[in-house]
The first five atom37 places (N, CA, C, CB, O) and aatype in JSON, in Angstrom:
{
  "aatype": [20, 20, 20, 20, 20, 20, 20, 20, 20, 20, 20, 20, 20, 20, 20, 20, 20, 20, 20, 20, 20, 20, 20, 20, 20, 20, 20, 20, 20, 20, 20, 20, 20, 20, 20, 20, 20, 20, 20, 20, 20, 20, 20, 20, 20, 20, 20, 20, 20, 20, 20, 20, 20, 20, 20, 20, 20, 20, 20, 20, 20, 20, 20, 20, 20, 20, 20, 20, 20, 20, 20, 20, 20, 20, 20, 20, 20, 20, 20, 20, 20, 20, 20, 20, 20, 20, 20, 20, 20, 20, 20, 20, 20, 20, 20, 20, 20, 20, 20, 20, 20, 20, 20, 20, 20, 20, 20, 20, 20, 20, 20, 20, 20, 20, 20, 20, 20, 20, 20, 20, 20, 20, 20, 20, 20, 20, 20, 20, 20, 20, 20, 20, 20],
  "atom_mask": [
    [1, 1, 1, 1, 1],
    [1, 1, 1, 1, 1],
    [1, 1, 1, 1, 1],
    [1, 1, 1, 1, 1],
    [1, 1, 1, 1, 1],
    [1, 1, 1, 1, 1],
    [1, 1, 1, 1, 1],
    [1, 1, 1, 1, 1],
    [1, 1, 1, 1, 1],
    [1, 1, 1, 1, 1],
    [1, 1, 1, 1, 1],
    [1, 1, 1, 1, 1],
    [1, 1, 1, 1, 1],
    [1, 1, 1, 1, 1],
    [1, 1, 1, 1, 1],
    [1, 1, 1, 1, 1],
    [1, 1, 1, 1, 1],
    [1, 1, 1, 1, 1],
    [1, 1, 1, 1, 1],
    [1, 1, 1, 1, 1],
    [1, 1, 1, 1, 1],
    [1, 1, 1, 1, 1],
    [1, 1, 1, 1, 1],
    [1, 1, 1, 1, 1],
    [1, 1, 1, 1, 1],
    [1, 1, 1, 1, 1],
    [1, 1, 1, 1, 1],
    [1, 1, 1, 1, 1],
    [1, 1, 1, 1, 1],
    [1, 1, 1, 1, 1],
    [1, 1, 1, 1, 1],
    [1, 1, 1, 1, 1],
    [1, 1, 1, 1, 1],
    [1, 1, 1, 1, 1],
    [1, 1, 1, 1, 1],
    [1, 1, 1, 1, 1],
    [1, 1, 1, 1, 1],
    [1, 1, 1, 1, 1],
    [1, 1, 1, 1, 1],
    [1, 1, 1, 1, 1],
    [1, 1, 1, 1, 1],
    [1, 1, 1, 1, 1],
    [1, 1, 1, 1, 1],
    [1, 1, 1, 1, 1],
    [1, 1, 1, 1, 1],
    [1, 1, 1, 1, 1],
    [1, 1, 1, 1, 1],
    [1, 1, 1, 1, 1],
    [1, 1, 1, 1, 1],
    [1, 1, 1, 1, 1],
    [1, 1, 1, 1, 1],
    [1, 1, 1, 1, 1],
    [1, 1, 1, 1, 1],
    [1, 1, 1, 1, 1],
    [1, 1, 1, 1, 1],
    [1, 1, 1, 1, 1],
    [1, 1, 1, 1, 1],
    [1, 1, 1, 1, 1],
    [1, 1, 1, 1, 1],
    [1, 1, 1, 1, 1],
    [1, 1, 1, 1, 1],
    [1, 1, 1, 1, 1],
    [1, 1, 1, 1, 1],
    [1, 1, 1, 1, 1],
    [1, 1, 1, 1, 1],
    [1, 1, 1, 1, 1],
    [1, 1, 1, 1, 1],
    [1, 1, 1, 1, 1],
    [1, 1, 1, 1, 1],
    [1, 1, 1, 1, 1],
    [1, 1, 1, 1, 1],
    [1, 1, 1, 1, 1],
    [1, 1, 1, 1, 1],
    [1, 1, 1, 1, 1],
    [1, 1, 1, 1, 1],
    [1, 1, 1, 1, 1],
    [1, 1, 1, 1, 1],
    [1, 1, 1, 1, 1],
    [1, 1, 1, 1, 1],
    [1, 1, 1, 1, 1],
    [1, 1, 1, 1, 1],
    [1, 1, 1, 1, 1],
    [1, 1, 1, 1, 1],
    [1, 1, 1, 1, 1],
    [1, 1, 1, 1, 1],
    [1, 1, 1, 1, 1],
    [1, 1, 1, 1, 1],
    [1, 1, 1, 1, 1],
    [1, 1, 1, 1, 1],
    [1, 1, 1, 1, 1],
    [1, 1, 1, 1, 1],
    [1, 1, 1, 1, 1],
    [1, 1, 1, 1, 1],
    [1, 1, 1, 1, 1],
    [1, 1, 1, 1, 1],
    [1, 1, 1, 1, 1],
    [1, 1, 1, 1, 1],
    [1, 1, 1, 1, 1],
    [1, 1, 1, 1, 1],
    [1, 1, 1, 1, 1],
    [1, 1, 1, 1, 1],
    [1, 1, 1, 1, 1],
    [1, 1, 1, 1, 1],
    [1, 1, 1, 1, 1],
    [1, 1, 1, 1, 1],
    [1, 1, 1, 1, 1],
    [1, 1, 1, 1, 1],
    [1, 1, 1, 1, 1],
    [1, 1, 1, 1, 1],
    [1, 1, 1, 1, 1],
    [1, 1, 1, 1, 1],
    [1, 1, 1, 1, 1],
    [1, 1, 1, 1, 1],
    [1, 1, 1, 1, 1],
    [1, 1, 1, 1, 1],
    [1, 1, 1, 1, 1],
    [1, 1, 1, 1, 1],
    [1, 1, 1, 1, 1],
    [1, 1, 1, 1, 1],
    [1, 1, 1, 1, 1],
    [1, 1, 1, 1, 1],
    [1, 1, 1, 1, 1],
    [1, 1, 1, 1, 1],
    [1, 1, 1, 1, 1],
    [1, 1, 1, 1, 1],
    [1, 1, 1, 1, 1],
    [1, 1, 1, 1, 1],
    [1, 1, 1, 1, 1],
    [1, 1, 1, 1, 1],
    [1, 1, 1, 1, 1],
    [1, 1, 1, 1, 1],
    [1, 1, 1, 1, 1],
    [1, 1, 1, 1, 1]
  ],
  "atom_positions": [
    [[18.92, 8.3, 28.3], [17.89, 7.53, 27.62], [16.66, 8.4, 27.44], [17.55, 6.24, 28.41], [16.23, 9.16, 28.31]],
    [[16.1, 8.2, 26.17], [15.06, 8.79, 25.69], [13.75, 8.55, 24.61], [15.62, 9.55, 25.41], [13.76, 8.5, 23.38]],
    [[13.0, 8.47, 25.25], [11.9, 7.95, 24.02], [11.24, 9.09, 23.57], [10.68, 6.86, 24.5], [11.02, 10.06, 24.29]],
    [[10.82, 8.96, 22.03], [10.26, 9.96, 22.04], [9.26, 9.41, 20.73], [11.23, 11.26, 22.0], [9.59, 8.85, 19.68]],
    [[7.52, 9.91, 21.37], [6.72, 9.81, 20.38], [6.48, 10.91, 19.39], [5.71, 9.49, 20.89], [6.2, 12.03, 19.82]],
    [[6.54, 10.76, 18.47], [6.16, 11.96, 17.44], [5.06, 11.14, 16.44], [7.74, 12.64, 16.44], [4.83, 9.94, 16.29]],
    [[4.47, 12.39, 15.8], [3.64, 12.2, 14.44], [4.33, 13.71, 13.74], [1.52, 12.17, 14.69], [5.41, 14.3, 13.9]],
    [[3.61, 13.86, 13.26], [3.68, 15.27, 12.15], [3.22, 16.69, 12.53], [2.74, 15.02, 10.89], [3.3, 17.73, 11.88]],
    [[2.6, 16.41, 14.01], [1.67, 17.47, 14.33], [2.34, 17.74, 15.91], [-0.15, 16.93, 14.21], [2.39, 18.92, 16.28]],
    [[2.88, 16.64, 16.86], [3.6, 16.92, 17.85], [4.08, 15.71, 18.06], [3.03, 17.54, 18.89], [3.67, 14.65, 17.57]],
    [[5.52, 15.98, 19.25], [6.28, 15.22, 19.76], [6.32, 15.13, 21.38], [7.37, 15.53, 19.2], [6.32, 16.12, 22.11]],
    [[6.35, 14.04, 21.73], [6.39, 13.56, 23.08], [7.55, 13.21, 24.14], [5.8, 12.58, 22.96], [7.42, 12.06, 24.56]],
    [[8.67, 13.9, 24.68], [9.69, 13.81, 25.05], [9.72, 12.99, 26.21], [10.15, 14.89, 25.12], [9.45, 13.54, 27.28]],
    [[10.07, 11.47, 26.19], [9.68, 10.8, 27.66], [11.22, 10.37, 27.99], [8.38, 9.25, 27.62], [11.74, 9.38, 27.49]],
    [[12.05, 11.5, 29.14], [13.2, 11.23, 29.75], [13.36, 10.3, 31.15], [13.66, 12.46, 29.93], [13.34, 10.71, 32.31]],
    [[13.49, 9.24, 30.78], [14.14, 8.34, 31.75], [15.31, 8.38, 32.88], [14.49, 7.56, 31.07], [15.45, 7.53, 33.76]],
    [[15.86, 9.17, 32.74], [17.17, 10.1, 32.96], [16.78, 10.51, 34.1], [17.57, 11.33, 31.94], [17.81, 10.71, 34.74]],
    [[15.65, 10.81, 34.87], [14.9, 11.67, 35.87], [14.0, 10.79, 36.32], [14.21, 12.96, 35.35], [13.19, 10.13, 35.66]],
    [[14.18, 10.8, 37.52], [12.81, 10.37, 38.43], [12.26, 10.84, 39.48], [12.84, 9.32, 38.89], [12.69, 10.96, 40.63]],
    [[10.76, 11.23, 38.76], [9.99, 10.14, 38.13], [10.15, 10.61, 36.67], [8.36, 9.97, 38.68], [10.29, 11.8, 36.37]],
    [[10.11, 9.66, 35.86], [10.37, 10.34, 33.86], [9.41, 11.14, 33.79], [10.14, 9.17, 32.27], [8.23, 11.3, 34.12]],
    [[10.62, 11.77, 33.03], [10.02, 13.3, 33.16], [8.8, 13.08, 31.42], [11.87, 14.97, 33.01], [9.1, 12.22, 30.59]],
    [[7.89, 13.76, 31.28], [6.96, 13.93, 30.11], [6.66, 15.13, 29.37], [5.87, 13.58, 30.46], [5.54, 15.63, 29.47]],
    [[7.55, 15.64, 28.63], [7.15, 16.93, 27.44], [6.16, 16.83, 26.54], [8.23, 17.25, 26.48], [5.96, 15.67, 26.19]],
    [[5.18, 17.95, 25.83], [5.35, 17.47, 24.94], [5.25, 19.14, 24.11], [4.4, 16.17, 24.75], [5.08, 20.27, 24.55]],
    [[5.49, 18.48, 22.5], [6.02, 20.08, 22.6], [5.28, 20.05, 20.62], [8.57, 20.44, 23.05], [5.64, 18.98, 20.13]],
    [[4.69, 20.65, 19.88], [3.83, 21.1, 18.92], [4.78, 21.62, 17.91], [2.79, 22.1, 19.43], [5.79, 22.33, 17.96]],
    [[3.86, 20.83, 16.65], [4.98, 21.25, 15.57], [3.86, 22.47, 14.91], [5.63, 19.71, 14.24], [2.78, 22.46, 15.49]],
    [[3.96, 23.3, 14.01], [3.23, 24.5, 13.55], [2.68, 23.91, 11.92], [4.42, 26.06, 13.54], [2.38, 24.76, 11.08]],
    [[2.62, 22.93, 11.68], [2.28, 22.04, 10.82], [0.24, 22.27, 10.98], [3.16, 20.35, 11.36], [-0.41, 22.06, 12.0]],
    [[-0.18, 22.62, 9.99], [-1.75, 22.14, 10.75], [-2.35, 21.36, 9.16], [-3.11, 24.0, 11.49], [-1.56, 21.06, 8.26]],
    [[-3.53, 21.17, 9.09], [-3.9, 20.58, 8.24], [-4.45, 21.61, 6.92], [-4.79, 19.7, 8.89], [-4.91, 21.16, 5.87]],
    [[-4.31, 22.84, 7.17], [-5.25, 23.61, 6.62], [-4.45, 25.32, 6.85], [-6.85, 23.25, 7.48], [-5.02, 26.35, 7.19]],
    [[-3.17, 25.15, 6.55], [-2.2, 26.52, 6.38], [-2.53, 27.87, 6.03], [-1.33, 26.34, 5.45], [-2.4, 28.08, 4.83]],
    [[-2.89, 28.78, 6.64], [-3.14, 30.17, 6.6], [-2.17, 30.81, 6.66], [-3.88, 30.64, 7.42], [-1.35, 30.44, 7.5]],
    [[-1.82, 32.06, 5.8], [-0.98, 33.27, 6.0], [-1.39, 34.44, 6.11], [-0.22, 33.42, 5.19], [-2.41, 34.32, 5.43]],
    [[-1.4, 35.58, 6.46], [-1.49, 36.97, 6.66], [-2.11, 37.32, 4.95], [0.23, 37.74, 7.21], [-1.35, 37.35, 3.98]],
    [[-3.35, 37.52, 4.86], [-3.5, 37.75, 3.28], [-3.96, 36.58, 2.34], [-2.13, 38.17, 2.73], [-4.18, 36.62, 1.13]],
    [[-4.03, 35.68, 3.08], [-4.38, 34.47, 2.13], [-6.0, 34.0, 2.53], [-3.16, 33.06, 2.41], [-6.47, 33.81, 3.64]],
    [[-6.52, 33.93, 1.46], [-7.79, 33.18, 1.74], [-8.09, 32.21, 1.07], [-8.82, 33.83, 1.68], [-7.04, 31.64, 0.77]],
    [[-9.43, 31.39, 0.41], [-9.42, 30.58, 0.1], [-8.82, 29.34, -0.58], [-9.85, 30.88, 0.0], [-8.56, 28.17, -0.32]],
    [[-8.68, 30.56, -2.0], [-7.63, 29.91, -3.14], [-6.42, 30.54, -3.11], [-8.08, 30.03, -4.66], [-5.43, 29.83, -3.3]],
    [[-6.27, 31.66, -2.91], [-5.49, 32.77, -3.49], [-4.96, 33.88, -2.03], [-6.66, 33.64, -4.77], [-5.37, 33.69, -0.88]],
    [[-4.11, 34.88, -2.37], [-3.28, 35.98, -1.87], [-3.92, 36.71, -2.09], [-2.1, 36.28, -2.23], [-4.74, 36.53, -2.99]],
    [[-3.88, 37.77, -1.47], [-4.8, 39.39, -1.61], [-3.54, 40.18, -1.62], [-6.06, 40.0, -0.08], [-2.69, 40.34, -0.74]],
    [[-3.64, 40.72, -3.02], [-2.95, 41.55, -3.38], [-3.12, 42.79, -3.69], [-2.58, 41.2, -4.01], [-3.33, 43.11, -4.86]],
    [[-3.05, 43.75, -2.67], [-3.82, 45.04, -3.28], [-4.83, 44.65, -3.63], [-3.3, 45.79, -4.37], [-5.28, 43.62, -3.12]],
    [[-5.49, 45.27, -4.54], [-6.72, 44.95, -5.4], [-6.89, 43.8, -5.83], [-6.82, 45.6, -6.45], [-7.9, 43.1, -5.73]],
    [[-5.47, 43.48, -6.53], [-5.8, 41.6, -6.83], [-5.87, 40.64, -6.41], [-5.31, 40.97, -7.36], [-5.3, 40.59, -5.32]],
    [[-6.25, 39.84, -6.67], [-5.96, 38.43, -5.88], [-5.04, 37.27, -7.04], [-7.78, 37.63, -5.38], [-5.18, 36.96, -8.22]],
    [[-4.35, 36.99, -6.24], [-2.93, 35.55, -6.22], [-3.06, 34.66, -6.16], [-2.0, 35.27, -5.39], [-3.27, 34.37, -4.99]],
    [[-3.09, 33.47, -7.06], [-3.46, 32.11, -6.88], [-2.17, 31.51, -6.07], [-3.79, 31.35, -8.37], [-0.98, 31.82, -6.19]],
    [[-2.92, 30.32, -5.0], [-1.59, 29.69, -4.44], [-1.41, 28.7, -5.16], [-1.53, 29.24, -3.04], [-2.08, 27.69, -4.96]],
    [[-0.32, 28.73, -6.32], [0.54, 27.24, -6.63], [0.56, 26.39, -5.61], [2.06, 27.36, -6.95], [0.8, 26.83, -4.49]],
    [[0.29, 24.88, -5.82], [0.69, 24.22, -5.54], [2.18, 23.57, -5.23], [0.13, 24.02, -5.98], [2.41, 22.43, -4.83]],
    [[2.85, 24.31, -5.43], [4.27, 24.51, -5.6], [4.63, 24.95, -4.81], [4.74, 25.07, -6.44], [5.63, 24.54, -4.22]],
    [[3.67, 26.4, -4.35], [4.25, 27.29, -3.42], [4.07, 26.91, -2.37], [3.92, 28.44, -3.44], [4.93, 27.21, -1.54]],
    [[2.92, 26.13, -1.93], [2.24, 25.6, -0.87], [3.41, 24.36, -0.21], [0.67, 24.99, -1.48], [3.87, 24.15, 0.91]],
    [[3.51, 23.92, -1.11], [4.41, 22.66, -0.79], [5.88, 23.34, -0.75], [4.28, 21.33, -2.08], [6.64, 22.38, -0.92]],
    [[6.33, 23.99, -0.67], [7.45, 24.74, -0.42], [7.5, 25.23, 1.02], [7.51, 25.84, -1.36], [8.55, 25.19, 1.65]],
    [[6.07, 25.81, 1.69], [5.72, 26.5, 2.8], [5.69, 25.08, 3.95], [4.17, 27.45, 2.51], [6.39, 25.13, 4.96]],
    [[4.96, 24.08, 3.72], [5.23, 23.27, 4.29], [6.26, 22.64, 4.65], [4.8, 22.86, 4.04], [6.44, 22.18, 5.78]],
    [[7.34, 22.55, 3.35], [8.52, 21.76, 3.5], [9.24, 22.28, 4.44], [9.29, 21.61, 2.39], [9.68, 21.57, 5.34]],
    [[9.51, 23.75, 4.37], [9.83, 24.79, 5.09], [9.3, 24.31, 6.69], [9.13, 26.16, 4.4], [10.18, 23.84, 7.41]],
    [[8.21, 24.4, 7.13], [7.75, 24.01, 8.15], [8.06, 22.83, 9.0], [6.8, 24.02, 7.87], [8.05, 22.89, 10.23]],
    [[8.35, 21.77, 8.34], [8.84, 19.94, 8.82], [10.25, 20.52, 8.74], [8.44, 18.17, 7.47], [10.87, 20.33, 9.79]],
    [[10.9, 21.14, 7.83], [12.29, 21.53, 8.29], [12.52, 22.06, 9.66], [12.8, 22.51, 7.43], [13.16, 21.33, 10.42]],
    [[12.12, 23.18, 10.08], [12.13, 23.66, 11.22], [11.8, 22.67, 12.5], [11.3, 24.7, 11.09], [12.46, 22.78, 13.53]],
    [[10.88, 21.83, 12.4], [10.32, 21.0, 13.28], [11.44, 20.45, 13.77], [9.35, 20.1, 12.81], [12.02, 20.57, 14.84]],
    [[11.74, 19.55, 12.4], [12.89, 18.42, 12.63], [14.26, 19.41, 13.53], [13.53, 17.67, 10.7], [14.72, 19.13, 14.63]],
    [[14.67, 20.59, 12.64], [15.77, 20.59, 13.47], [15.42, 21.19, 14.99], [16.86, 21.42, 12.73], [16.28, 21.23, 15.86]],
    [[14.48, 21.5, 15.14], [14.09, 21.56, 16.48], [14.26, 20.74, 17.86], [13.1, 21.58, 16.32], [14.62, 21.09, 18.99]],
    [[13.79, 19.31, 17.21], [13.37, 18.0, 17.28], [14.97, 17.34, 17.4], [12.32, 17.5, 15.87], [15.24, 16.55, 18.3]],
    [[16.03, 17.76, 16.34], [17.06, 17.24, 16.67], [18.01, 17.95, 17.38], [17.49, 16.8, 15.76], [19.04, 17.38, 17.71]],
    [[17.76, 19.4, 17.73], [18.36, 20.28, 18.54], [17.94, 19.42, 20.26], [17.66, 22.05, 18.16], [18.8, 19.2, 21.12]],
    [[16.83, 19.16, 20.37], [16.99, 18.66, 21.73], [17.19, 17.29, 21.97], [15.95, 18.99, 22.45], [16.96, 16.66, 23.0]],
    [[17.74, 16.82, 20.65], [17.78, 14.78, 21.02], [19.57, 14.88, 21.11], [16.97, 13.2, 19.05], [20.2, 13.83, 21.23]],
    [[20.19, 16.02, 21.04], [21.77, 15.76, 21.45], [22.51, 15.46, 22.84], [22.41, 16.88, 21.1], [23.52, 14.82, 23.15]],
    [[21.53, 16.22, 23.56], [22.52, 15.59, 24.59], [21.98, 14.17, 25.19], [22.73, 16.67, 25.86], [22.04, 13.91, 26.39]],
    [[21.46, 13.3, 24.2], [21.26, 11.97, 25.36], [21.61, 11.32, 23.89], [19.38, 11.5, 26.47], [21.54, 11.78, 22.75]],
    [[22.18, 9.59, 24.62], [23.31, 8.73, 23.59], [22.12, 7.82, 23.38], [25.03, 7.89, 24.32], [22.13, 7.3, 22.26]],
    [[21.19, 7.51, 24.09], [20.28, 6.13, 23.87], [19.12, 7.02, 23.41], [19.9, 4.97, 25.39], [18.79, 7.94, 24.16]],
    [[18.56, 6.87, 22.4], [17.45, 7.79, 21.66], [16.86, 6.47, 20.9], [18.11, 9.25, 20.48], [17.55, 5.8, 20.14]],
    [[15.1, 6.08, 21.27], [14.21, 5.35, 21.12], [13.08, 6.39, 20.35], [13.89, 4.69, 22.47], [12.64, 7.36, 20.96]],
    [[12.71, 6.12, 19.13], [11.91, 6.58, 18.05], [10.8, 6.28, 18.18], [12.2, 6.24, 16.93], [10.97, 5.78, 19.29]],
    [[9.39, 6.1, 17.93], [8.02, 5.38, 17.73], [6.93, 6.19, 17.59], [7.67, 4.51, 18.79], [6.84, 7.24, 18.23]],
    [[6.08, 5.8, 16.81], [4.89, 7.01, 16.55], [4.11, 6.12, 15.46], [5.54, 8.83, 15.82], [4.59, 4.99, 15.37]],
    [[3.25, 6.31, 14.79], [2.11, 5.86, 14.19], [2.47, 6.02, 12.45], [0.76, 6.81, 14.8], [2.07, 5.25, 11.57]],
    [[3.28, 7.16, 12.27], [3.36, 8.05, 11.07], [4.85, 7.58, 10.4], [3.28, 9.81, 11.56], [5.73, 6.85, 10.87]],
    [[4.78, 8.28, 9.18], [6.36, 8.44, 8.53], [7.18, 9.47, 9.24], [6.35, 8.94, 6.91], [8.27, 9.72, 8.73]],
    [[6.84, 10.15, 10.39], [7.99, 11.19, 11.06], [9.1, 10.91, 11.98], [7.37, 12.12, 11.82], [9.99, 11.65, 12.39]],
    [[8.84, 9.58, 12.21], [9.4, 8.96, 13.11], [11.25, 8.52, 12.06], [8.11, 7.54, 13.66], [12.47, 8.6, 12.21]],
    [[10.07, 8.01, 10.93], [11.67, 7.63, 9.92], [12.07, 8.6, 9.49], [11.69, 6.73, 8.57], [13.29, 8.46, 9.38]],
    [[11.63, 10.04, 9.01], [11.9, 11.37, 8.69], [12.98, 11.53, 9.79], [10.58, 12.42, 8.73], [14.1, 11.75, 9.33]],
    [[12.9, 11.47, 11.09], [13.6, 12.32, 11.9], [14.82, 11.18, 12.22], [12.64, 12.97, 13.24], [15.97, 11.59, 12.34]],
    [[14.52, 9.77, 12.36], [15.84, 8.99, 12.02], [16.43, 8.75, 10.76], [15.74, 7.81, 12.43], [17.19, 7.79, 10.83]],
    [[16.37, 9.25, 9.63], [17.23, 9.31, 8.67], [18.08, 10.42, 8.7], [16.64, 9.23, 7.58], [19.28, 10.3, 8.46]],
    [[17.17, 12.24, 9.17], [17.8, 12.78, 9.5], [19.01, 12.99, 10.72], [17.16, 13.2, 9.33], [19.87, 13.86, 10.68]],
    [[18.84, 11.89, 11.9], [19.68, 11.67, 13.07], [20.77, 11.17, 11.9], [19.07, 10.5, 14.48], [21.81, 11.81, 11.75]],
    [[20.58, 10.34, 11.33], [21.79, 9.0, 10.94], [22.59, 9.7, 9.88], [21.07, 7.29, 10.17], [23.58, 9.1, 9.45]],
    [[22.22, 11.21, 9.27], [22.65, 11.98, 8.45], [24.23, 13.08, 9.81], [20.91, 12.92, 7.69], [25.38, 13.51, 9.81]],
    [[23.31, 12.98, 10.44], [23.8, 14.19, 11.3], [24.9, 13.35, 11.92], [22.63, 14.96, 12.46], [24.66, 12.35, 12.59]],
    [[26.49, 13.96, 11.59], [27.87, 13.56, 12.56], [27.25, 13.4, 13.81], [29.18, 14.78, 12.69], [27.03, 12.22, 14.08]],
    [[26.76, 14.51, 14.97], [26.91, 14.39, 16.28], [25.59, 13.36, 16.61], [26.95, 15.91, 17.02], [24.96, 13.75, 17.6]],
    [[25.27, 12.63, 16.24], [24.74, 11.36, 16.35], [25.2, 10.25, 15.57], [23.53, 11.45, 16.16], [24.6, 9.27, 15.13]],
    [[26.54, 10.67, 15.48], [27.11, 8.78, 14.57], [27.71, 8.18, 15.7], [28.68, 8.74, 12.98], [28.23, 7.12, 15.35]],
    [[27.88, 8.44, 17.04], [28.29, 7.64, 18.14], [26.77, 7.36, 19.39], [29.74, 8.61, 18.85], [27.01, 7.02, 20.55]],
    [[25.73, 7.52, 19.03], [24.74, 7.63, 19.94], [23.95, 6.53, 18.73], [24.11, 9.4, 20.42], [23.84, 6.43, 17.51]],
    [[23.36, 5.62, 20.38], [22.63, 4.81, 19.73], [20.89, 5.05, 19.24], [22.83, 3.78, 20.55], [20.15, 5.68, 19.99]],
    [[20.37, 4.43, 17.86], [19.0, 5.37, 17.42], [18.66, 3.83, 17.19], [18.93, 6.84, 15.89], [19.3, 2.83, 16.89]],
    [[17.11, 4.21, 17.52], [16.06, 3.01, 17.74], [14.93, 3.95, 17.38], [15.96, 2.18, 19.42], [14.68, 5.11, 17.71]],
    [[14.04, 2.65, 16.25], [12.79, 3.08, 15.61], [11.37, 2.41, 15.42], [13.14, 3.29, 14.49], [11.28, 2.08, 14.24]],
    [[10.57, 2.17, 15.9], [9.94, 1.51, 15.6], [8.28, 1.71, 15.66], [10.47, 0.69, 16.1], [8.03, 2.34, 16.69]],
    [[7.33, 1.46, 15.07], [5.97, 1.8, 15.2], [5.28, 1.58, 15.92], [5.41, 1.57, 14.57], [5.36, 0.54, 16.58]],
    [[4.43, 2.38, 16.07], [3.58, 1.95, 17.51], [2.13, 3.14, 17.16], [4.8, 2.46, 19.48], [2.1, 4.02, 16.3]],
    [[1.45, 2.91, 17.78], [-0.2, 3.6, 17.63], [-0.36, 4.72, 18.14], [-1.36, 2.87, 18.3], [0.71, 5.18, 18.53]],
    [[-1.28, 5.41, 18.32], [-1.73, 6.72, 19.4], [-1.94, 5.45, 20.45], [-3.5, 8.0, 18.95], [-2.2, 4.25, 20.36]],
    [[-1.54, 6.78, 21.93], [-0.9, 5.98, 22.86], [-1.55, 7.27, 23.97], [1.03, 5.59, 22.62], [-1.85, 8.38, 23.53]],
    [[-1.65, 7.02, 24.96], [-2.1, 7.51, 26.03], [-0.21, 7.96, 26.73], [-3.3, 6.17, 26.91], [0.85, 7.39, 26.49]],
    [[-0.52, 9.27, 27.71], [0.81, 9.52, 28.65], [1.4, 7.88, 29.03], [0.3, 10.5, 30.35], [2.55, 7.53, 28.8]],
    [[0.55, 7.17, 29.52], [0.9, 6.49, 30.29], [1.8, 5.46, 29.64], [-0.1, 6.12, 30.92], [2.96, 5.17, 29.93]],
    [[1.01, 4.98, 28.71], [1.21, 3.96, 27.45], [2.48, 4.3, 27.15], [0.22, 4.11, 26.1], [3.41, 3.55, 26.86]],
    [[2.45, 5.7, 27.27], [4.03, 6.03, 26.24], [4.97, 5.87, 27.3], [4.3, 7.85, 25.41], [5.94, 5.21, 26.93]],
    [[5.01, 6.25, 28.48], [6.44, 5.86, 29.48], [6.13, 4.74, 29.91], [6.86, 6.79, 30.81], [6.73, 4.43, 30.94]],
    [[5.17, 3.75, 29.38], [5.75, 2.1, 29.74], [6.22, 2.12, 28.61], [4.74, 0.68, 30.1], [7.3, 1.57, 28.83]],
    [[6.2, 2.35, 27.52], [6.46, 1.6, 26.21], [7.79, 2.42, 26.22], [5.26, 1.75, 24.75], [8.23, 2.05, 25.13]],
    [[8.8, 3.34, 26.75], [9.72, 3.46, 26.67], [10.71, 2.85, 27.6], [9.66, 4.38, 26.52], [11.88, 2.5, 27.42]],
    [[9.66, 2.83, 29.01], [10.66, 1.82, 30.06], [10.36, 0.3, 29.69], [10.25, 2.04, 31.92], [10.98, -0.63, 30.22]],
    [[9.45, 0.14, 28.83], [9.61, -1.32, 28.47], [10.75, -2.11, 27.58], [8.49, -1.57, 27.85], [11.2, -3.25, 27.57]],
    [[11.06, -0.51, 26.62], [11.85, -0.76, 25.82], [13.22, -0.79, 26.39], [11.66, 0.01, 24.88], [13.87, -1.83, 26.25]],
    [[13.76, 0.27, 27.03], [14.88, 0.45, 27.99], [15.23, -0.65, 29.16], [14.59, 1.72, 28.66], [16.37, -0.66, 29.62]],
    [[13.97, -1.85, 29.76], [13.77, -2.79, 30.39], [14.23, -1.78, 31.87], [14.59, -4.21, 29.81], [15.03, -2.2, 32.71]],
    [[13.55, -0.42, 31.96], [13.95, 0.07, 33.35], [12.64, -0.3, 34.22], [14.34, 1.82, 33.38], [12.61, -0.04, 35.42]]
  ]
}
C-alpha cells in the first residue's frame, strides 16, 4: 500500500508497508522559468548570434521533462498492488492514465482523487485514512 501526493513540481511517497510509514519525497526538474546552458532571455547564444526560442521548442523541452518525471514516478509505483493517487493538480490524472496505460499495472489496484497542499502529517493520515489502517 501506497499513497502518493504529487503536483507537477514534486511527489510525496507515503509507504504504509513499514512501520512507522515511511515518507519520501522526491523533485521533479520541472521549474517555472526553464534555463539551458546558452539561453537567456528570449533567445540562444549562438556564437555571435542570438536564437529565438520557439514556442514549440520550449514546449517540446518541457514535454520532454513530465516524460521523464512520470516514468520515474512509475518506475517506483511497481512493486506495490494498492497505489492511492491525490494532489491538488492535473498530475495526479497524468500519472493515472499513464498507470492504466501500462500492462504491469492492469492487475494492481489505482485510486485517485483530489485533495489540497497538505502538511507531512496531513498526508499519512489522509493515506491511512484512506487505507482505514
Amino acid at each position: 500500500m501506497i499513497g502518493l501526493w504529487l503536483d507537477h513540481a514534486q511527489a510525496h511517497f507515503i509507504d504504509l508497508s513499514k512501520a512507522p510509514a515511511s515518507f519520501e519525497t522526491v523533485y521533479s526538474n520541472k521549474e517555472t522559468q526553464q534555463r539551458f546552458n546558452g539561453e537567456h532571455a528570449t533567445g540562444t547564444l549562438l556564437g555571435n548570434n542570438r536564437s529565438t526560442n520557439s514556442e514549440h521548442h520550449l514546449h517540446n523541452r518541457q514535454h520532454e521533462i513530465m516524460e521523464a518525471w512520470y516514468k520515474l514516478l512509475i518506475n517506483r509505483l511497481k512493486e506495490y498492488d494498492d497505489i492511492y493517487l491525490f494532489g491538488p493538480t492535473l498530475a495526479k490524472d497524468e500519472l493515472y492514465n499513464r498507470l492504466k496505460a501500462d500492462k504491469h499495472f492492469s492487475e494492481k489496484t489505482l485510486n485517485v482523487e483530489p485533495a489540497g497542499h497538505m502538511t507531512e502529517k496531513q498526508m499519512v493520515a489522509q493515506v491511512k485514512h484512506f487505507f482505514n489502517v
